[in-house]
XYZ file of C-alpha atoms in Angstrom:
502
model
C 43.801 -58.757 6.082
C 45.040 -54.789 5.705
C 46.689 -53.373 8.758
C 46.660 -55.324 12.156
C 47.107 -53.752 15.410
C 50.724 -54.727 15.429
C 51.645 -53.384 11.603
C 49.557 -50.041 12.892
C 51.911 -49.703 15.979
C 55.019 -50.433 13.352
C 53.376 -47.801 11.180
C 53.793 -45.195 13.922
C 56.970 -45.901 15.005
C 58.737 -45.412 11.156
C 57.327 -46.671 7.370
C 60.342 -48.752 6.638
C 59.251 -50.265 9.994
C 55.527 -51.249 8.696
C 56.925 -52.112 5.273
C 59.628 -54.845 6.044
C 56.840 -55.659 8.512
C 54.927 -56.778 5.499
C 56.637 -57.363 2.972
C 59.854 -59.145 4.401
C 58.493 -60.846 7.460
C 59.828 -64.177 8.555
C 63.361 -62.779 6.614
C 65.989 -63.228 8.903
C 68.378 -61.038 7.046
C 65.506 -58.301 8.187
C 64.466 -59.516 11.389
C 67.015 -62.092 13.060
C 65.397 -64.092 15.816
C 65.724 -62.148 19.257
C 65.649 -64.586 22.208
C 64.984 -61.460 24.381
C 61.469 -60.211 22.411
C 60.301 -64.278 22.194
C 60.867 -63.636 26.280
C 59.317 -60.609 26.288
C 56.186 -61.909 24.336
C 55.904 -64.935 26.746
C 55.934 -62.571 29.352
C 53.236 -60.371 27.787
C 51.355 -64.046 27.275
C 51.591 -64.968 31.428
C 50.760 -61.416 32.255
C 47.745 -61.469 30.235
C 46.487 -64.970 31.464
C 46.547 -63.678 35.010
C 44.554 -60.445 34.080
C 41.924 -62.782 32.665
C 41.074 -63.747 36.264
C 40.122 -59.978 36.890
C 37.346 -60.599 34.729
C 35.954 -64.717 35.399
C 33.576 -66.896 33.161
C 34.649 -65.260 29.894
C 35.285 -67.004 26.523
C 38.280 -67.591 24.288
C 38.938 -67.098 20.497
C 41.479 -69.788 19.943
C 44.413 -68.686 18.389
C 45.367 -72.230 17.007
C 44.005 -74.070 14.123
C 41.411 -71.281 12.916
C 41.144 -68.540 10.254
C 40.606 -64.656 11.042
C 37.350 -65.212 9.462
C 36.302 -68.156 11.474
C 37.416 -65.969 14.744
C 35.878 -62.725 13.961
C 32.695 -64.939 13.405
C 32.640 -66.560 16.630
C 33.565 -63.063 17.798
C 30.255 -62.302 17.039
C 28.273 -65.338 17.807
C 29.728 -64.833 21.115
C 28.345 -61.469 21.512
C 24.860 -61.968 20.344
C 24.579 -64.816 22.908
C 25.330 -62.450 25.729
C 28.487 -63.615 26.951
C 30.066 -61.076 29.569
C 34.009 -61.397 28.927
C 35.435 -62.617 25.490
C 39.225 -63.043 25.570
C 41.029 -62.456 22.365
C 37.976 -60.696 20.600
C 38.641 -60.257 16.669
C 37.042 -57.968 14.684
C 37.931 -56.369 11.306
C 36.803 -53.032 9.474
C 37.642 -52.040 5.946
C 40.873 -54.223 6.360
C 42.572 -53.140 9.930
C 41.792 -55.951 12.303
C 41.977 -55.909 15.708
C 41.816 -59.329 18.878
C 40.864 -57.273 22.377
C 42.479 -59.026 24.901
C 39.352 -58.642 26.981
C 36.388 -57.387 25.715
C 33.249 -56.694 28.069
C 29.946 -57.108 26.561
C 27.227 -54.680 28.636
C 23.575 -55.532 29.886
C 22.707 -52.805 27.401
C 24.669 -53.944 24.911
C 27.408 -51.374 24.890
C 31.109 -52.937 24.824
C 34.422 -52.023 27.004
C 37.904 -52.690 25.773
C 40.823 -53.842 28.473
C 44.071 -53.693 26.742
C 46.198 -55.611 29.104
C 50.099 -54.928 29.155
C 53.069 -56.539 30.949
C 54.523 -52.897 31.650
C 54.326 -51.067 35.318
C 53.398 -47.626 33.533
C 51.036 -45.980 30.433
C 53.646 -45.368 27.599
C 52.339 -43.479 24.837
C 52.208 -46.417 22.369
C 49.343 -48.104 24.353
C 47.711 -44.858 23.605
C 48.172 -45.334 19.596
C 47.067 -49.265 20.494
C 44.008 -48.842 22.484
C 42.949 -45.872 19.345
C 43.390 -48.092 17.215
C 41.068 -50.902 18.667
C 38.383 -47.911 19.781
C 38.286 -46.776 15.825
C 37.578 -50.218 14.702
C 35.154 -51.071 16.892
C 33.300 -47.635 16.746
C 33.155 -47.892 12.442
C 31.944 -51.136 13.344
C 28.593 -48.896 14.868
C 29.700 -50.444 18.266
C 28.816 -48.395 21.149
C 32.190 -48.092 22.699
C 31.313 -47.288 26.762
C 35.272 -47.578 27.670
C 38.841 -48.070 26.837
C 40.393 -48.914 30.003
C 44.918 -50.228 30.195
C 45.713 -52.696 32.327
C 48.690 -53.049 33.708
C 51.085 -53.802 36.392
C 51.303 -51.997 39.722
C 55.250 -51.089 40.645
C 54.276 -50.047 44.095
C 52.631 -53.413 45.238
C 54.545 -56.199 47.100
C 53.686 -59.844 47.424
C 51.603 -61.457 50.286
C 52.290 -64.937 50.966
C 49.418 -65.304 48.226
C 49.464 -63.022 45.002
C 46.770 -60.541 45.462
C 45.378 -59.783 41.563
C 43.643 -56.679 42.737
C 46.367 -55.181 43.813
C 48.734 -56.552 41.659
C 47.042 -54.736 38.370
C 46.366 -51.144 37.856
C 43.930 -49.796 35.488
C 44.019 -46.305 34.117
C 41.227 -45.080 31.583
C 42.164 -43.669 28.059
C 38.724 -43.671 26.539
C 39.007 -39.948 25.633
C 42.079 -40.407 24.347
C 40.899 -42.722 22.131
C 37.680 -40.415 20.704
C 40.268 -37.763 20.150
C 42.457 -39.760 18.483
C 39.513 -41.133 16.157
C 40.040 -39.097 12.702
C 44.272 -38.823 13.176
C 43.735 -43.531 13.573
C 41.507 -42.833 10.032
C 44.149 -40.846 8.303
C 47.105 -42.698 9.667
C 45.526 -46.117 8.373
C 44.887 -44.565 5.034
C 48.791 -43.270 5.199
C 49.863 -46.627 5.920
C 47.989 -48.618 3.515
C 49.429 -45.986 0.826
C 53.178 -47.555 2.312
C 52.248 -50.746 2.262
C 51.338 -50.548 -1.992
C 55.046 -49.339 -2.496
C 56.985 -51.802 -4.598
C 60.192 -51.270 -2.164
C 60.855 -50.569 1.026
C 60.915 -46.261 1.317
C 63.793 -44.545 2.114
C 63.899 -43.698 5.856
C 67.386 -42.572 7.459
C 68.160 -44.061 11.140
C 66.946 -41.338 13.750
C 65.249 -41.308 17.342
C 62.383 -43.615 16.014
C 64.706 -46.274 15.883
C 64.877 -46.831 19.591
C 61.178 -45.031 20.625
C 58.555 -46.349 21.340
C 60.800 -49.808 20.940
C 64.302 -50.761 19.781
C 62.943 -51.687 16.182
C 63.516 -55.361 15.440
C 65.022 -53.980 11.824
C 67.301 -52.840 13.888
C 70.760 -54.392 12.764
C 69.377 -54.130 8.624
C 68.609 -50.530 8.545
C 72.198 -49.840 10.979
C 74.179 -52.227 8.816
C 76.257 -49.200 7.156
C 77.158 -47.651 10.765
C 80.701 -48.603 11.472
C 82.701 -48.906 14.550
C 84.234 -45.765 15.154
C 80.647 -43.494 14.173
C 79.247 -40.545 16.173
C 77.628 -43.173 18.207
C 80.477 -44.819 20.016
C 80.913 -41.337 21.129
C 80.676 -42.201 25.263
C 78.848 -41.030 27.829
C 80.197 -40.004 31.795
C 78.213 -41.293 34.847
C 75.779 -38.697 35.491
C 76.739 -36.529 32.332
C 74.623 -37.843 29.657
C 75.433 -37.474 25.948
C 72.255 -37.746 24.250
C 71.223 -39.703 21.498
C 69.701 -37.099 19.749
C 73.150 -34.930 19.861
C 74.437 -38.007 18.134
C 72.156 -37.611 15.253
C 72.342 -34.263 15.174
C 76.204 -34.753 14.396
C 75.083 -37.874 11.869
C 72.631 -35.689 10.182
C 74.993 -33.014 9.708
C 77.465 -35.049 7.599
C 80.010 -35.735 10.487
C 79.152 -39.468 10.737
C 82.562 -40.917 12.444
C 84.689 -39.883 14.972
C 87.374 -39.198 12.122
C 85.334 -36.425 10.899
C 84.834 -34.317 13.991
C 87.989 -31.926 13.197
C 87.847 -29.619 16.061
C 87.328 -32.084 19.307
C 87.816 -28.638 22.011
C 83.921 -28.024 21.271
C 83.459 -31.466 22.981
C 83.577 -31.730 27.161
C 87.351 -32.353 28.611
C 85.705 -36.406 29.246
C 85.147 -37.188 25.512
C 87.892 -35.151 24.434
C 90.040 -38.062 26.007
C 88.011 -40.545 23.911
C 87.631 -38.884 20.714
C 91.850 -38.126 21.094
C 92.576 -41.631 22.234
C 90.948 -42.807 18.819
C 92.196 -40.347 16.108
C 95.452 -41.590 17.549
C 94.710 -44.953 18.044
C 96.485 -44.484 21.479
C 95.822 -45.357 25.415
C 95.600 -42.145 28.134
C 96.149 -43.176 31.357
C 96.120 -40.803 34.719
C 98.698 -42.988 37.043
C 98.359 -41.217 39.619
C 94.498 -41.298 40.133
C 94.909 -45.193 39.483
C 96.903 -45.419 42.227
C 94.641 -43.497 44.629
C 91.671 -45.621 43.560
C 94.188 -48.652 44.589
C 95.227 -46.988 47.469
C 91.397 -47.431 48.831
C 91.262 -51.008 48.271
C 92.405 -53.432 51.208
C 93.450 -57.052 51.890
C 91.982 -59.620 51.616
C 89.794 -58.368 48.444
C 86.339 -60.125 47.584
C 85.603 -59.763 44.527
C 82.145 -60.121 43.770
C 79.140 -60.726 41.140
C 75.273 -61.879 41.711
C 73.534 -63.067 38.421
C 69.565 -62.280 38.624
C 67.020 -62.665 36.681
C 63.234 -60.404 36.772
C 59.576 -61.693 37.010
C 56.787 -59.732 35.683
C 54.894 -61.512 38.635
C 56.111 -61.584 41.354
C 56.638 -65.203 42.787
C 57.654 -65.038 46.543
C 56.426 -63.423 49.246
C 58.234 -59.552 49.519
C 58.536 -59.382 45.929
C 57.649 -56.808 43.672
C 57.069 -56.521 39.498
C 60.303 -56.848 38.128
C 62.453 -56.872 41.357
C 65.809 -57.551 40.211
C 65.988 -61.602 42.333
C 69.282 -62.571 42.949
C 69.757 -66.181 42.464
C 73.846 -66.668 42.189
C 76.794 -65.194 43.027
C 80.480 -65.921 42.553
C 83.214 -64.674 44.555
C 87.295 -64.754 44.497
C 88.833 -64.034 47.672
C 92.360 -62.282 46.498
C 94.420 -62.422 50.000
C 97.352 -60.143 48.408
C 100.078 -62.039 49.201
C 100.223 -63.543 45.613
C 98.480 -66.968 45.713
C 96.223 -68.435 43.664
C 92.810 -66.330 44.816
C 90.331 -68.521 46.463
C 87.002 -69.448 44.766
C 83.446 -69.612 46.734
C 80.169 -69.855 44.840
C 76.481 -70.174 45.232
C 73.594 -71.364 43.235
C 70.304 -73.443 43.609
C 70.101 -77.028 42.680
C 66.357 -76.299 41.370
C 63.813 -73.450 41.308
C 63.104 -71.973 44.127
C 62.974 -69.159 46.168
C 66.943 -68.446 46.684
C 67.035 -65.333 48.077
C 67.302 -66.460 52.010
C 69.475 -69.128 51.295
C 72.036 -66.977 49.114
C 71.877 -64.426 51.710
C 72.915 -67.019 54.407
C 75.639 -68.071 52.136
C 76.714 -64.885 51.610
C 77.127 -63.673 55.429
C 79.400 -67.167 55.868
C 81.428 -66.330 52.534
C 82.143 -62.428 53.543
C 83.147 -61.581 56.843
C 82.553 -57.769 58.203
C 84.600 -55.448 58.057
C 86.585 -56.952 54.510
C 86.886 -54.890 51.603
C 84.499 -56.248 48.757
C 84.563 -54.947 45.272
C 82.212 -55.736 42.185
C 82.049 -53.835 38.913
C 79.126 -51.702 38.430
C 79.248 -51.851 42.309
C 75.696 -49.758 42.635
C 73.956 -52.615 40.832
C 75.744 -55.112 43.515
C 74.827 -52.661 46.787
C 71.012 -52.263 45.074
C 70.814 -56.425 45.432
C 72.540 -56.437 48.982
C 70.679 -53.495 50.326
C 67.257 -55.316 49.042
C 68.525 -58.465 50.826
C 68.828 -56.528 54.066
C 65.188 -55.222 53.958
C 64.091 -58.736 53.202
C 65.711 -60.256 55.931
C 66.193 -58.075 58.998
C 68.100 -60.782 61.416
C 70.686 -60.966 58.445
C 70.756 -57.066 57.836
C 73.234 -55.620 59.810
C 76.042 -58.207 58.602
C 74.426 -57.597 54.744
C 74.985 -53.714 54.952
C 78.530 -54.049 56.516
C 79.618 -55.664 52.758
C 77.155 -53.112 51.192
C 79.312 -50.174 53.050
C 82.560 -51.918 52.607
C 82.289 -52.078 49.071
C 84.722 -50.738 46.104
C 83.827 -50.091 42.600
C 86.311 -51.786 40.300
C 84.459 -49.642 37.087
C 85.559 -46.073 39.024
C 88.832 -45.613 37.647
C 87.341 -46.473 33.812
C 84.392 -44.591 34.309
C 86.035 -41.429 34.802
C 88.699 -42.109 32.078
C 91.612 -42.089 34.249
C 92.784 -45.474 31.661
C 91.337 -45.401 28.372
C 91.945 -47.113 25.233
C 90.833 -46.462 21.980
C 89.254 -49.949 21.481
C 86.977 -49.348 24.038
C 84.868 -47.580 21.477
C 83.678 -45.090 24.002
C 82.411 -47.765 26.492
C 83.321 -48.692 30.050
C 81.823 -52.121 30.509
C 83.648 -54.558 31.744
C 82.994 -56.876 28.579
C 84.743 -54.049 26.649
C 87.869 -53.194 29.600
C 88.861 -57.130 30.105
C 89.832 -58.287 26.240
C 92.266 -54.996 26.529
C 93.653 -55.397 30.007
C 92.755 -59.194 30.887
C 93.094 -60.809 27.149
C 93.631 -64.479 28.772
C 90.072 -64.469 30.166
C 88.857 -64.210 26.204
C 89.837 -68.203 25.451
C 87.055 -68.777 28.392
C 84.480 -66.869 27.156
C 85.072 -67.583 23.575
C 84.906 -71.215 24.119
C 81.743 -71.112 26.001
C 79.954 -69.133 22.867
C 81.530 -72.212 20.528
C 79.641 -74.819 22.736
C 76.937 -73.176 23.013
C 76.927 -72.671 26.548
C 76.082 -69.630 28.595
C 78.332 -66.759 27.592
C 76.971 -63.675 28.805
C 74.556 -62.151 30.903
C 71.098 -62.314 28.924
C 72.054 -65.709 28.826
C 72.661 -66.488 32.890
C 69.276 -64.283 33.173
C 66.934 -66.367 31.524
C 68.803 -69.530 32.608
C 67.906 -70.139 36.219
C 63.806 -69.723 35.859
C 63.939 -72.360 32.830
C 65.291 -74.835 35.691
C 61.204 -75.144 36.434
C 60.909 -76.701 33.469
C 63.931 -78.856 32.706
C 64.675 -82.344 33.754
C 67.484 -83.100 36.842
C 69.682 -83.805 34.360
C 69.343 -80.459 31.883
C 69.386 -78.499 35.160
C 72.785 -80.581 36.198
C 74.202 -79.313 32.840
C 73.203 -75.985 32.657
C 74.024 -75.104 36.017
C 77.672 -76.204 35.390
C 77.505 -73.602 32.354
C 76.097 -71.076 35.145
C 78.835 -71.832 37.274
C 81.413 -72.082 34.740
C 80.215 -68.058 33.516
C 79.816 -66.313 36.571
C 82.908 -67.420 38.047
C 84.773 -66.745 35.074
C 83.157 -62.997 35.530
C 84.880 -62.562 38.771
C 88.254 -64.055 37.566
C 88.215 -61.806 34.594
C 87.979 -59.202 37.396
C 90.781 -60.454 39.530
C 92.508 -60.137 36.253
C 91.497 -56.717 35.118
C 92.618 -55.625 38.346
C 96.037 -56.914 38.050
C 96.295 -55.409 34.530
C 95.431 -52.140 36.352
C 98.077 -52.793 38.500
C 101.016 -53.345 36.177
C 100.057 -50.213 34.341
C 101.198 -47.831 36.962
C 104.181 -50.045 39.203
């Protein structure tokens, strides 16, 4: 087969993109395996499935244990016998092949594409997809009556049962897809042309690198960016520096921070970064560290939820996506200078943890205490969602939300900042420099393979559903083990802080 759906969408997005696509698949020096796009492909899968229901008493091409040819001739059989829904359709003209993942066959014979996708808006792309499948099917003499997206509703919340009508919006791009019809034949032609080259063509990083998708080539075509380039170049809260003003510089022959000569052109907030690293020096305003101090109070609770997202929502007051807290750690610092004291929380199973955190949570923090988290508007979204969720438990829930201190303030506005930062203000990038000692933890996690970062503790509580007592007992010491090192490393980051300006 030519050009599938997936190679066309590839095709749009850059040629080196379709080519390695082709010609260096399955290369992991090319494309190294990405735990996050297998999740994001399993969640495409589960979204899919459920759509099916929208449309009952179809058929399915098996994906398993049969050739394109054998598909797109049951594709066929299927359609002559009058079946109404055919999931997985395949059909292929003049070499582009296409599987509809639901086709609807007509009385009159006339068919209807539903593209179904695991997204909660139309991106552009789906436009170049759903083109793509119209063009084949129309040069196939089809009679194409529709071309209709599927996909997820942001606005609808969960029932105590899931409610697929409401759950799935549908918008229609059929004229889209008739206008697109000559630009899919010319493109396909184009990208054919690509695919007959004997190497990979020369294509310089730009925008298409991250639009419509982060390309999976990714870390191969960036491999001669180093640390230090025009793209470490940081942004402020609120005061974006865009990507494309980064490429702008890269394009123009100024492709590290080393070869910007006059900085003053830059705003006063990257001025301190792009200083701080021709000098390979820290800048620190003491005295606006010691007002943000000045605003926190004893006894400090440091805090951090891990969550983790479902396409689908599972529980009743849930939405697409809803960010679902499921642990948090907390160190209780008194300020007298003992040891800080530890609480936690996490599920022994899957389940619905929301109320029960939320319980915990009101026992753990008492109102009217100063609570701080890094990133602190991710931690007052969570709490604030809590609060709607559970209205006997809301008043107490908002007292931490208003009580709360963001540990990232002072770094975000460059009041300390060190060259090493590399124009960042994460807290995986502030802790090695002002909390080194937190490192051995983390480091020693990643060489046992256990959970050592975020992406990790995401994905880690929903796989409980499918693990044994025993692989849940272990990998919820590794989620307890990580997110209460993530709280230490801020106890220590704060301390750091602290000796900077005594």
């Amino acid at each position: 087969m030519g050009i599938s759906k997936s190679l066309y969408i590839n095709g749009m997005q850059c040629p080196k993109l379709l080519w390695l696509s082709k010609h260096r698949k399955g290369d992991e020096s090319v494309f190294a395996p990405d735990a996050s796009l297998e999740a994001v492909f399993e969640r495409g899968n589960e979204v899919g499935e459920l759509a099916c229901e929208l449309f009952k008493g179809g058929e399915r091409i098996e994906w398993e244990g049969t050739s394109f040819d054998e598909k797109i001739a049951r594709t066929k059989e299927l359609i002559e016998r009058g079946v109404r829904y055919i999931y997985e359709a395949t059909f292929s003209f003049g070499g582009a092949l296409i599987m509809v993942d639901i086709l609807e066959v007509c009385t009159d014979g006339s068919l209807v594409i539903n593209e179904v996708k695991s997204s909660t808006s139309v991106s552009p792309v789906y436009m170049d997809d759903t083109a793509f499948q119209y063009f084949v099917l129309t040069s196939l003499g089809y009679n194409v009556k529709a071309v209709n997206l599927i996909y997820l509703n942001s606005e609808y919340v969960r029932g105590d049962k899931l409610d697929l009508r409401e759950l799935f919006a549908s918008a229609d791009l059929t004229e889209n897809a008739k206008e697109q019809f000559n630009n899919v034949r010319e493109n396909i032609a184009r990208f054919e042309r690509i695919l007959e080259f004997p190497n990979e063509p020369e294509c310089d990083i730009d925008m298409h690198c991250y639009e419509p998708y982060t390309c999976g080539a990714f870390e191969y075509c960036w491999a001669g960016v180093a640390q230090g380039s025009v793209f470490d170049i940081g942004s402020k809260l609120g005061v974006r520096f865009y990507k494309k003003d980064k490429f702008a510089l890269w394009h123009s022959g100024v492709k590290n921070i080393d070869d910007i000569k006059d900085i003053s052109s830059f705003p006063a907030y990257q001025q301190i970064q792009l200083k701080a690293h021709k000098e390979k020096s820290r800048i620190l305003n003491a005295n606006a560290v010691r007002e943000f101090l000045a605003t926190l109070s004893y006894p400090l609770y440091h805090l951090d939820f891990e969550t983790f997202q479902s396409a689908i929502p599972l529980w009743r007051g849930a939405k697409p996506y809803e960010q679902t807290p499921f642990q948090y750690s907390l160190h209780i610092d008194k300020g007298d200078g003992s040891e800080p004291e530890h609480k936690e929380f996490l599920p022994t199973e899957f389940c619905d943890p929301r109320r029960a955190l939320a319980l915990s949570l009101v026992r753990d923090i008492p109102k009217g205490v100063c609570s701080l988290a890094y990133n602190a508007q991710f931690e007052k979204g969570v709490l604030k969602r809590l609060a709607e969720l559970f209205p006997d438990l809301s008043e107490h829930l908002m007292d931490i939300h208003n009580n709360m201190k963001d540990l990232m303030e002072p770094f975000a506005k460059r009041d300390f900042y060190d060259w090493r930062q590399n124009g960042s203000y994460s807290i995986k990038k502030i802790q090695p420099i002002l909390a080194p000692s937190i490192d051995d933890g983390y480091k020693a996690m990643a060489s046992r393979g256990e959970i050592s970062n975020g992406g990790e503790a995401m994905n880690a509580f929903p796989a409980f559903a499918t693990m044994s007592s025993e692989q849940i007992a272990k990998k919820r010491k590794e989620l307890l083990a990580y997110c209460g090192l993530d709280t230490l490393a801020m106890v220590k980051v704060l301390e750091g802080l602290k000796e900077l300006v005594k």
